[in-house]
mmCIF file of C-alpha atoms in Angstrom:
data_model
loop_
_atom_site.group_PDB
_atom_site.id
_atom_site.type_symbol
_atom_site.label_atom_id
_atom_site.label_comp_id
_atom_site.label_asym_id
_atom_site.label_seq_id
_atom_site.Cartn_x
_atom_site.Cartn_y
_atom_site.Cartn_z
ATOM 1 C CA MET A 1 -102.093 -6.230 131.857
ATOM 2 C CA GLN A 2 -103.164 -8.140 134.585
ATOM 3 C CA PRO A 3 -100.061 -9.665 136.932
ATOM 4 C CA GLN A 4 -98.868 -13.289 136.793
ATOM 5 C CA MET A 5 -101.085 -15.727 138.966
ATOM 6 C CA VAL A 6 -99.196 -17.878 141.201
ATOM 7 C CA MET A 7 -100.494 -20.329 143.699
ATOM 8 C CA TYR A 8 -98.222 -21.931 146.500
ATOM 9 C CA ASP A 9 -99.089 -24.562 149.114
ATOM 10 C CA GLU A 10 -99.269 -22.550 152.009
ATOM 11 C CA GLU A 11 -101.953 -20.237 150.494
ATOM 12 C CA PHE A 12 -103.813 -23.184 149.177
ATOM 13 C CA GLN A 13 -104.226 -24.650 152.163
ATOM 14 C CA GLN A 14 -105.344 -21.261 153.874
ATOM 15 C CA ILE A 15 -107.857 -20.549 151.008
ATOM 16 C CA SER A 16 -109.253 -24.111 150.793
ATOM 17 C CA ALA A 17 -109.824 -24.061 154.664
ATOM 18 C CA VAL A 18 -111.581 -20.852 154.019
ATOM 19 C CA CYS A 19 -113.845 -22.230 151.304
ATOM 20 C CA GLU A 20 -114.360 -25.485 153.552
ATOM 21 C CA ARG A 21 -115.531 -23.484 156.564
ATOM 22 C CA LEU A 22 -117.800 -21.292 154.215
ATOM 23 C CA ALA A 23 -119.222 -24.320 152.788
ATOM 24 C CA ARG A 24 -120.179 -25.557 156.327
ATOM 25 C CA GLU A 25 -121.285 -22.730 157.859
ATOM 26 C CA ALA A 26 -123.507 -21.550 154.689
ATOM 27 C CA ASN A 27 -124.865 -25.011 154.471
ATOM 28 C CA ALA A 28 -123.776 -25.016 150.793
ATOM 29 C CA LYS A 29 -123.214 -27.931 148.565
ATOM 30 C CA ILE A 30 -120.152 -26.814 146.860
ATOM 31 C CA VAL A 31 -117.772 -23.656 146.896
ATOM 32 C CA PHE A 32 -115.112 -22.855 144.383
ATOM 33 C CA LEU A 33 -112.992 -20.112 143.363
ATOM 34 C CA VAL A 34 -111.916 -19.128 140.153
ATOM 35 C CA ASP A 35 -109.456 -16.525 138.808
ATOM 36 C CA LYS A 36 -110.963 -13.995 136.101
ATOM 37 C CA ASN A 37 -109.563 -15.611 133.271
ATOM 38 C CA GLY A 38 -111.603 -18.873 134.047
ATOM 39 C CA GLN A 39 -108.757 -20.912 135.877
ATOM 40 C CA LEU A 40 -110.016 -22.916 138.690
ATOM 41 C CA ILE A 41 -108.159 -22.122 142.332
ATOM 42 C CA ALA A 42 -109.719 -24.266 144.740
ATOM 43 C CA SER A 43 -113.085 -26.473 145.027
ATOM 44 C CA VAL A 44 -114.952 -27.777 147.901
ATOM 45 C CA GLY A 45 -117.633 -30.034 148.462
ATOM 46 C CA ALA A 46 -119.454 -32.587 146.206
ATOM 47 C CA THR A 47 -117.407 -32.012 143.150
ATOM 48 C CA GLU A 48 -117.057 -35.602 142.306
ATOM 49 C CA ASN A 49 -119.506 -35.463 139.533
ATOM 50 C CA LEU A 50 -119.320 -31.597 138.415
ATOM 51 C CA ASP A 51 -117.127 -30.668 135.397
ATOM 52 C CA THR A 52 -115.153 -28.079 137.652
ATOM 53 C CA THR A 53 -113.102 -26.651 134.827
ATOM 54 C CA SER A 54 -116.255 -25.909 132.640
ATOM 55 C CA LEU A 55 -117.684 -24.135 135.555
ATOM 56 C CA ALA A 56 -114.698 -22.191 135.955
ATOM 57 C CA SER A 57 -114.571 -21.024 132.520
ATOM 58 C CA LEU A 58 -118.349 -20.389 132.056
ATOM 59 C CA THR A 59 -118.314 -18.423 135.196
ATOM 60 C CA ALA A 60 -115.335 -16.069 134.172
ATOM 61 C CA GLY A 61 -117.475 -15.555 130.865
ATOM 62 C CA ASN A 62 -120.483 -14.867 132.804
ATOM 63 C CA ILE A 63 -118.577 -12.289 134.941
ATOM 64 C CA ALA A 64 -116.934 -10.885 132.258
ATOM 65 C CA ALA A 65 -120.193 -10.524 130.552
ATOM 66 C CA THR A 66 -122.072 -8.609 133.195
ATOM 67 C CA GLY A 67 -118.801 -6.536 133.845
ATOM 68 C CA GLY A 68 -119.189 -5.480 130.214
ATOM 69 C CA LEU A 69 -122.946 -4.934 130.982
ATOM 70 C CA ALA A 70 -122.135 -2.762 134.189
ATOM 71 C CA LYS A 71 -119.548 -0.496 132.379
ATOM 72 C CA LEU A 72 -122.116 0.319 129.472
ATOM 73 C CA ILE A 73 -124.553 1.653 132.057
ATOM 74 C CA GLY A 74 -121.842 3.522 134.153
ATOM 75 C CA GLU A 75 -121.150 1.050 137.031
ATOM 76 C CA LYS A 76 -117.907 -0.417 137.798
ATOM 77 C CA GLU A 77 -118.810 -3.880 138.275
ATOM 78 C CA PHE A 78 -121.768 -6.014 139.358
ATOM 79 C CA SER A 79 -120.095 -7.748 142.636
ATOM 80 C CA ILE A 80 -122.825 -10.018 143.054
ATOM 81 C CA LEU A 81 -124.729 -12.264 140.986
ATOM 82 C CA PHE A 82 -127.470 -14.619 141.945
ATOM 83 C CA HIS A 83 -128.914 -17.680 139.828
ATOM 84 C CA GLU A 84 -131.997 -18.736 141.127
ATOM 85 C CA GLY A 85 -132.590 -22.804 139.859
ATOM 86 C CA GLU A 86 -135.491 -25.055 140.607
ATOM 87 C CA LYS A 87 -133.360 -27.187 143.297
ATOM 88 C CA ASP A 88 -130.195 -25.451 142.969
ATOM 89 C CA ASN A 89 -129.019 -21.629 143.334
ATOM 90 C CA LEU A 90 -125.628 -20.160 142.233
ATOM 91 C CA HIS A 91 -124.300 -17.076 144.502
ATOM 92 C CA ILE A 92 -121.494 -15.603 142.776
ATOM 93 C CA SER A 93 -119.257 -12.681 143.947
ATOM 94 C CA ILE A 94 -116.190 -10.708 143.092
ATOM 95 C CA ILE A 95 -113.457 -10.645 145.768
ATOM 96 C CA GLY A 96 -111.250 -7.682 145.995
ATOM 97 C CA GLY A 97 -111.788 -7.195 142.338
ATOM 98 C CA ARG A 98 -109.511 -10.066 141.235
ATOM 99 C CA VAL A 99 -111.011 -13.515 142.031
ATOM 100 C CA ILE A 100 -114.473 -15.097 141.652
ATOM 101 C CA LEU A 101 -116.313 -16.949 144.884
ATOM 102 C CA VAL A 102 -118.942 -19.064 143.721
ATOM 103 C CA VAL A 103 -121.523 -21.211 146.335
ATOM 104 C CA ILE A 104 -123.754 -23.594 145.048
ATOM 105 C CA PHE A 105 -126.518 -24.341 147.633
ATOM 106 C CA ASP A 106 -130.387 -25.796 147.848
ATOM 107 C CA SER A 107 -133.031 -25.346 150.004
ATOM 108 C CA ARG A 108 -131.247 -26.421 152.984
ATOM 109 C CA SER A 109 -129.542 -23.016 152.902
ATOM 110 C CA SER A 110 -130.771 -19.462 152.294
ATOM 111 C CA LEU A 111 -129.822 -16.594 150.200
ATOM 112 C CA GLY A 112 -129.549 -14.539 153.473
ATOM 113 C CA LEU A 113 -127.410 -16.901 154.980
ATOM 114 C CA VAL A 114 -124.950 -17.475 152.299
ATOM 115 C CA ARG A 115 -124.711 -13.635 151.480
ATOM 116 C CA LEU A 116 -124.031 -13.127 155.061
ATOM 117 C CA ARG A 117 -121.344 -15.987 155.161
ATOM 118 C CA VAL A 118 -119.776 -15.120 152.130
ATOM 119 C CA LYS A 119 -118.939 -11.717 153.367
ATOM 120 C CA LYS A 120 -116.952 -12.802 156.148
ATOM 121 C CA ALA A 121 -115.199 -15.423 154.189
ATOM 122 C CA SER A 122 -114.519 -12.928 151.361
ATOM 123 C CA ASP A 123 -112.608 -10.701 153.523
ATOM 124 C CA GLU A 124 -110.383 -13.421 154.998
ATOM 125 C CA LEU A 125 -109.862 -14.452 151.105
ATOM 126 C CA ASN A 126 -109.036 -10.836 150.308
ATOM 127 C CA LYS A 127 -106.212 -10.926 152.974
ATOM 128 C CA ILE A 128 -104.718 -14.194 151.687
ATOM 129 C CA PHE A 129 -104.796 -12.951 148.106
ATOM 130 C CA ASP A 130 -103.117 -9.872 149.098
ATOM 131 C CA GLY A 131 -100.210 -11.471 150.703
ATOM 132 C CA LEU A 132 -99.937 -13.756 147.771
ATOM 133 C CA MET A 133 -99.491 -10.667 145.386
ATOM 134 C CA LYS A 134 -96.706 -9.628 147.617
ATOM 135 C CA LYS A 135 -95.002 -12.856 147.783
ATOM 136 C CA VAL A 136 -94.967 -12.957 143.975
ATOM 137 C CA GLN A 137 -93.843 -9.497 143.433
ATOM 138 C CA VAL A 138 -90.646 -10.168 145.726
ATOM 139 C CA PRO A 139 -87.524 -10.186 142.967
ATOM 140 C CA GLY A 140 -86.358 -13.727 142.647
ATOM 141 C CA ALA A 141 -89.633 -15.460 142.956
ATOM 142 C CA GLY A 142 -89.029 -16.214 139.262
ATOM 143 C CA SER A 143 -90.742 -18.681 137.192
ATOM 144 C CA PRO A 144 -90.164 -22.279 137.610
ATOM 145 C CA PHE A 145 -90.108 -22.266 133.691
ATOM 146 C CA ALA A 146 -86.936 -20.039 133.951
ATOM 147 C CA GLU A 147 -84.740 -23.394 133.961
ATOM 148 C CA ILE A 148 -86.530 -25.430 131.151
ATOM 149 C CA THR A 149 -84.873 -26.268 128.106
ATOM 150 C CA ASP A 150 -85.840 -26.383 124.385
ATOM 151 C CA ASP A 151 -85.602 -30.065 124.936
ATOM 152 C CA ASP A 152 -87.986 -30.091 127.641
ATOM 153 C CA ILE A 153 -90.205 -28.180 125.145
ATOM 154 C CA ASP A 154 -89.779 -30.480 122.313
ATOM 155 C CA ASN A 155 -90.481 -33.556 124.533
ATOM 156 C CA LEU A 156 -93.853 -32.399 125.326
ATOM 157 C CA PHE A 157 -94.706 -32.953 121.781
ATOM 158 C CA SER A 158 -92.679 -35.786 120.518
ATOM 159 C CA GLU A 159 -94.965 -38.326 121.008
ATOM 160 C CA MET B 1 -101.731 -14.549 131.776
ATOM 161 C CA SER B 2 -100.473 -18.150 132.694
ATOM 162 C CA PHE B 3 -101.500 -19.431 136.359
ATOM 163 C CA ILE B 4 -98.520 -21.334 138.163
ATOM 164 C CA ASN B 5 -100.270 -23.673 140.922
ATOM 165 C CA TYR B 6 -97.238 -24.910 142.862
ATOM 166 C CA SER B 7 -99.660 -26.637 145.024
ATOM 167 C CA SER B 8 -101.150 -28.922 142.789
ATOM 168 C CA ARG B 9 -98.092 -28.470 140.172
ATOM 169 C CA GLU B 10 -99.996 -27.451 137.286
ATOM 170 C CA ILE B 11 -99.362 -24.533 134.982
ATOM 171 C CA ASN B 12 -102.339 -23.244 132.863
ATOM 172 C CA CYS B 13 -102.332 -21.084 129.726
ATOM 173 C CA LYS B 14 -104.887 -19.430 127.530
ATOM 174 C CA ILE B 15 -104.700 -19.572 123.888
ATOM 175 C CA VAL B 16 -107.375 -17.307 121.822
ATOM 176 C CA TYR B 17 -108.336 -18.360 118.455
ATOM 177 C CA TYR B 18 -109.113 -14.900 116.224
ATOM 178 C CA GLY B 19 -110.457 -14.413 112.973
ATOM 179 C CA PRO B 20 -113.349 -13.137 110.664
ATOM 180 C CA GLY B 21 -116.838 -14.765 110.796
ATOM 181 C CA LEU B 22 -116.923 -18.261 109.519
ATOM 182 C CA CYS B 23 -113.180 -18.591 108.770
ATOM 183 C CA GLY B 24 -112.779 -21.888 110.953
ATOM 184 C CA LYS B 25 -111.782 -21.278 114.517
ATOM 185 C CA THR B 26 -114.832 -23.514 116.269
ATOM 186 C CA THR B 27 -113.682 -26.061 113.391
ATOM 187 C CA ASN B 28 -110.243 -26.178 114.607
ATOM 188 C CA LEU B 29 -111.605 -26.811 118.291
ATOM 189 C CA GLN B 30 -113.800 -29.228 117.083
ATOM 190 C CA PHE B 31 -110.983 -31.326 115.070
ATOM 191 C CA ILE B 32 -108.825 -31.079 118.304
ATOM 192 C CA TYR B 33 -111.697 -32.245 120.343
ATOM 193 C CA ALA B 34 -112.547 -35.178 118.304
ATOM 194 C CA ASN B 35 -109.076 -36.384 117.631
ATOM 195 C CA THR B 36 -107.411 -36.320 121.120
ATOM 196 C CA ASN B 37 -107.600 -38.915 123.313
ATOM 197 C CA GLN B 38 -110.030 -38.937 126.513
ATOM 198 C CA GLN B 39 -107.539 -38.305 129.319
ATOM 199 C CA ALA B 40 -106.042 -35.296 127.843
ATOM 200 C CA LYS B 41 -109.298 -33.352 127.082
ATOM 201 C CA GLY B 42 -112.127 -31.860 129.000
ATOM 202 C CA LYS B 43 -115.478 -30.986 127.695
ATOM 203 C CA MET B 44 -116.016 -28.718 125.049
ATOM 204 C CA ILE B 45 -118.414 -25.999 125.432
ATOM 205 C CA SER B 46 -119.762 -23.762 122.377
ATOM 206 C CA LEU B 47 -121.770 -20.898 123.236
ATOM 207 C CA ALA B 48 -123.510 -20.423 120.065
ATOM 208 C CA THR B 49 -126.791 -19.595 118.485
ATOM 209 C CA GLU B 50 -129.247 -21.937 116.886
ATOM 210 C CA THR B 51 -127.453 -21.577 113.604
ATOM 211 C CA GLU B 52 -124.184 -22.614 115.298
ATOM 212 C CA ARG B 53 -122.746 -19.221 114.670
ATOM 213 C CA THR B 54 -120.333 -18.591 117.821
ATOM 214 C CA LEU B 55 -122.456 -16.286 120.284
ATOM 215 C CA PHE B 56 -119.627 -15.875 123.009
ATOM 216 C CA PHE B 57 -116.888 -18.364 122.711
ATOM 217 C CA ASP B 58 -116.164 -22.116 122.620
ATOM 218 C CA PHE B 59 -113.904 -23.435 125.052
ATOM 219 C CA LEU B 60 -111.813 -26.563 125.191
ATOM 220 C CA PRO B 61 -109.461 -27.745 127.913
ATOM 221 C CA LEU B 62 -106.218 -29.523 126.962
ATOM 222 C CA SER B 63 -103.460 -31.472 128.946
ATOM 223 C CA LEU B 64 -100.142 -31.678 126.935
ATOM 224 C CA GLY B 65 -98.336 -33.569 129.355
ATOM 225 C CA GLU B 66 -95.594 -32.624 131.893
ATOM 226 C CA ILE B 67 -92.317 -30.380 132.024
ATOM 227 C CA ARG B 68 -90.136 -30.541 135.001
ATOM 228 C CA GLY B 69 -93.297 -31.869 137.157
ATOM 229 C CA PHE B 70 -95.335 -29.554 136.223
ATOM 230 C CA LYS B 71 -98.653 -30.517 134.422
ATOM 231 C CA THR B 72 -99.084 -28.249 131.311
ATOM 232 C CA ARG B 73 -102.810 -27.513 130.467
ATOM 233 C CA PHE B 74 -103.831 -25.137 127.677
ATOM 234 C CA HIS B 75 -107.468 -23.587 127.916
ATOM 235 C CA LEU B 76 -108.320 -22.962 124.248
ATOM 236 C CA TYR B 77 -110.954 -20.367 123.504
ATOM 237 C CA THR B 78 -112.381 -19.131 119.972
ATOM 238 C CA VAL B 79 -114.161 -15.360 119.734
ATOM 239 C CA PRO B 80 -117.289 -14.787 117.662
ATOM 240 C CA GLY B 81 -115.753 -13.672 114.456
ATOM 241 C CA GLN B 82 -118.994 -11.744 113.334
ATOM 242 C CA VAL B 83 -117.856 -7.836 113.381
ATOM 243 C CA PHE B 84 -120.992 -6.567 115.889
ATOM 244 C CA TYR B 85 -119.974 -9.178 118.742
ATOM 245 C CA ASP B 86 -116.641 -6.671 119.330
ATOM 246 C CA ALA B 87 -117.846 -6.378 122.960
ATOM 247 C CA SER B 88 -117.512 -10.258 123.317
ATOM 248 C CA ARG B 89 -114.027 -10.308 121.687
ATOM 249 C CA LYS B 90 -112.609 -8.030 124.057
ATOM 250 C CA LEU B 91 -113.636 -10.006 126.799
ATOM 251 C CA ILE B 92 -112.216 -13.155 125.793
ATOM 252 C CA LEU B 93 -108.968 -11.743 125.132
ATOM 253 C CA LYS B 94 -108.211 -10.964 129.085
ATOM 254 C CA GLY B 95 -105.707 -12.869 130.280
ATOM 255 C CA VAL B 96 -104.435 -14.492 126.784
ATOM 256 C CA ASP B 97 -101.047 -16.162 126.896
ATOM 257 C CA GLY B 98 -100.966 -16.342 123.471
ATOM 258 C CA VAL B 99 -103.094 -15.825 119.593
ATOM 259 C CA VAL B 100 -103.928 -18.208 116.612
ATOM 260 C CA PHE B 101 -105.024 -15.822 113.746
ATOM 261 C CA VAL B 102 -106.989 -18.027 111.625
ATOM 262 C CA ALA B 103 -107.296 -16.242 108.427
ATOM 263 C CA ASP B 104 -109.950 -17.582 105.629
ATOM 264 C CA SER B 105 -108.045 -18.054 102.162
ATOM 265 C CA GLN B 106 -111.020 -17.117 100.054
ATOM 266 C CA ILE B 107 -110.041 -14.240 97.758
ATOM 267 C CA GLU B 108 -113.513 -12.829 98.785
ATOM 268 C CA ARG B 109 -112.682 -12.717 102.560
ATOM 269 C CA MET B 110 -109.338 -10.600 102.126
ATOM 270 C CA GLU B 111 -110.800 -7.450 103.449
ATOM 271 C CA ALA B 112 -112.641 -9.213 106.253
ATOM 272 C CA ASN B 113 -108.950 -10.859 107.085
ATOM 273 C CA ILE B 114 -107.350 -7.587 107.175
ATOM 274 C CA GLU B 115 -110.277 -6.009 109.382
ATOM 275 C CA SER B 116 -109.903 -8.741 111.764
ATOM 276 C CA VAL B 117 -106.119 -8.625 112.133
ATOM 277 C CA GLU B 118 -106.352 -4.891 112.720
ATOM 278 C CA ASN B 119 -109.410 -5.303 115.341
ATOM 279 C CA LEU B 120 -107.355 -8.035 117.071
ATOM 280 C CA ARG B 121 -104.333 -5.599 117.774
ATOM 281 C CA THR B 122 -106.928 -2.559 118.800
ATOM 282 C CA ASN B 123 -108.340 -4.997 121.289
ATOM 283 C CA LEU B 124 -105.224 -6.331 122.716
ATOM 284 C CA GLN B 125 -103.756 -2.840 122.996
ATOM 285 C CA GLU B 126 -106.955 -1.972 125.058
ATOM 286 C CA GLN B 127 -105.818 -4.703 127.591
ATOM 287 C CA GLY B 128 -102.427 -3.589 127.232
ATOM 288 C CA TYR B 129 -100.839 -6.146 125.105
ATOM 289 C CA ASP B 130 -98.654 -5.682 121.927
ATOM 290 C CA LEU B 131 -99.445 -8.064 118.957
ATOM 291 C CA ASP B 132 -95.923 -7.975 118.135
ATOM 292 C CA LYS B 133 -94.637 -9.187 121.318
ATOM 293 C CA ILE B 134 -97.143 -11.678 122.474
ATOM 294 C CA PRO B 135 -96.939 -15.532 121.155
ATOM 295 C CA TYR B 136 -98.938 -15.054 117.842
ATOM 296 C CA VAL B 137 -99.085 -17.447 115.021
ATOM 297 C CA ILE B 138 -101.464 -17.248 111.853
ATOM 298 C CA GLN B 139 -103.409 -20.080 109.936
ATOM 299 C CA TYR B 140 -104.223 -20.003 106.539
ATOM 300 C CA ASN B 141 -107.288 -22.144 106.389
ATOM 301 C CA LYS B 142 -109.503 -23.128 103.590
ATOM 302 C CA ARG B 143 -106.257 -24.365 101.451
ATOM 303 C CA ASP B 144 -108.366 -26.631 99.401
ATOM 304 C CA LEU B 145 -110.937 -24.297 97.968
ATOM 305 C CA PRO B 146 -110.526 -23.351 94.227
ATOM 306 C CA ASN B 147 -110.919 -19.694 95.144
ATOM 307 C CA ALA B 148 -108.089 -19.789 97.799
ATOM 308 C CA ALA B 149 -105.533 -16.816 97.201
ATOM 309 C CA PRO B 150 -102.110 -17.599 96.500
ATOM 310 C CA LEU B 151 -99.910 -18.232 99.843
ATOM 311 C CA GLU B 152 -97.565 -15.343 98.948
ATOM 312 C CA GLU B 153 -100.494 -12.619 98.530
ATOM 313 C CA LEU B 154 -102.293 -13.593 102.034
ATOM 314 C CA GLN B 155 -98.446 -13.412 103.848
ATOM 315 C CA ASN B 156 -98.005 -10.068 102.113
ATOM 316 C CA LEU B 157 -101.381 -9.145 103.124
ATOM 317 C CA LEU B 158 -101.502 -10.373 106.688
ATOM 318 C CA ASN B 159 -97.996 -11.369 108.049
ATOM 319 C CA PRO B 160 -95.621 -8.580 107.159
ATOM 320 C CA LYS B 161 -93.550 -9.377 110.257
ATOM 321 C CA GLY B 162 -93.131 -13.152 109.083
ATOM 322 C CA ILE B 163 -94.280 -14.712 112.223
ATOM 323 C CA PRO B 164 -94.888 -18.617 111.840
ATOM 324 C CA HIS B 165 -97.796 -19.481 109.646
ATOM 325 C CA PHE B 166 -99.386 -22.525 108.531
ATOM 326 C CA GLU B 167 -101.555 -23.672 105.586
ATOM 327 C CA ALA B 168 -104.708 -25.772 106.940
ATOM 328 C CA VAL B 169 -108.122 -27.439 106.204
ATOM 329 C CA ALA B 170 -109.633 -27.409 109.174
ATOM 330 C CA PRO B 171 -112.384 -29.884 108.882
ATOM 331 C CA LYS B 172 -109.538 -32.550 107.511
ATOM 332 C CA GLY B 173 -107.478 -31.441 110.357
ATOM 333 C CA GLU B 174 -104.785 -30.333 107.959
ATOM 334 C CA GLY B 175 -102.381 -28.016 109.528
ATOM 335 C CA VAL B 176 -104.666 -28.078 112.896
ATOM 336 C CA TYR B 177 -102.656 -29.648 114.996
ATOM 337 C CA GLU B 178 -99.217 -28.018 113.641
ATOM 338 C CA THR B 179 -100.749 -24.214 114.329
ATOM 339 C CA LEU B 180 -101.587 -25.578 117.961
ATOM 340 C CA LYS B 181 -98.161 -26.876 118.530
ATOM 341 C CA ALA B 182 -96.385 -23.648 117.363
ATOM 342 C CA ILE B 183 -98.649 -21.614 119.397
ATOM 343 C CA ALA B 184 -97.724 -24.106 122.726
ATOM 344 C CA ARG B 185 -94.184 -23.931 122.120
ATOM 345 C CA LEU B 186 -94.042 -20.012 122.052
ATOM 346 C CA ILE B 187 -95.852 -19.826 124.798
ATOM 347 C CA LEU B 188 -93.898 -21.937 126.902
ATOM 348 C CA THR B 189 -90.827 -20.534 125.637
ATOM 349 C CA GLU B 190 -92.074 -17.104 126.675
ATOM 350 C CA LEU B 191 -92.883 -18.560 130.085
ATOM 351 C CA LYS B 192 -89.027 -19.681 129.928
ATOM 352 C CA LYS B 193 -88.109 -16.042 129.917
ATOM 353 C CA GLY B 194 -89.932 -15.402 132.874
ATOM 354 C CA THR B 195 -91.976 -12.428 131.681
#
């Protein structure tokens, strides 16, 4: 079973900063991070007209499907996926085996540049997630929902 | 596993609708999608074949409101019901917080129902989950059909542990929200336990 995924403000700021720098240095249009279950963690760039929730879910589905393919041929996973479109391209990579980094770029950048910058950003993101996981495992870092009452839950469904 | 985001003050949970082929999993999601107001839902995605059979999954994001300042979001997924899509079903169960089993009430589908519940149990085990311990509800769909089996028989065959169950006619929406509310409630109660 996977551990509980938690995100705190401090780490969120660090992650967003890494993603923003990656978008800038790789000349990318959009960079986003998704967990393997399809939950969006962070997104930067021109995301106003983009359905990021759907993108996150489909990205996770895509990684899950190719991961299944990998296992069938005796690989652990395919850590990088690349989808080439007429205008925009998708570069998808798995970071530390737990989160998925997606970079959307067009002809203003190149696959080589994106790969180079992604590699550097991956190391940094990996460190942040390592720290985050340790923080979550500390006893007492309980769920904020530990104190909710049955009434709170009822109220959610009252309307 | 649910995703608690202190930064955006959101909690995200994953619900999977499981069941044999053509039992009405996608219909449940379609009804919810069509009858939920615009602000509370995202786009529904269906990865289906040309004949509208689910190929990989359907996906529908929903917001239910706030608890203690946290927005609660539920991601609803269906699995492909047909037996030979088992590899896909396993993938979709990853990180699940709660399962709705949609049973087809028709007498002829009883064997398919039983096989599917067993398949659910096995596939959950592979991911390290125990069906008896996670939030789980059963929906008996297609109650309006003349060949629907009596409720008692369905309960005996599919629900020996007596988990919450709902009778439904998914295209008309009967029992659809009741089922959703029940599983959402169980998931939130589980979160409260802090597991």
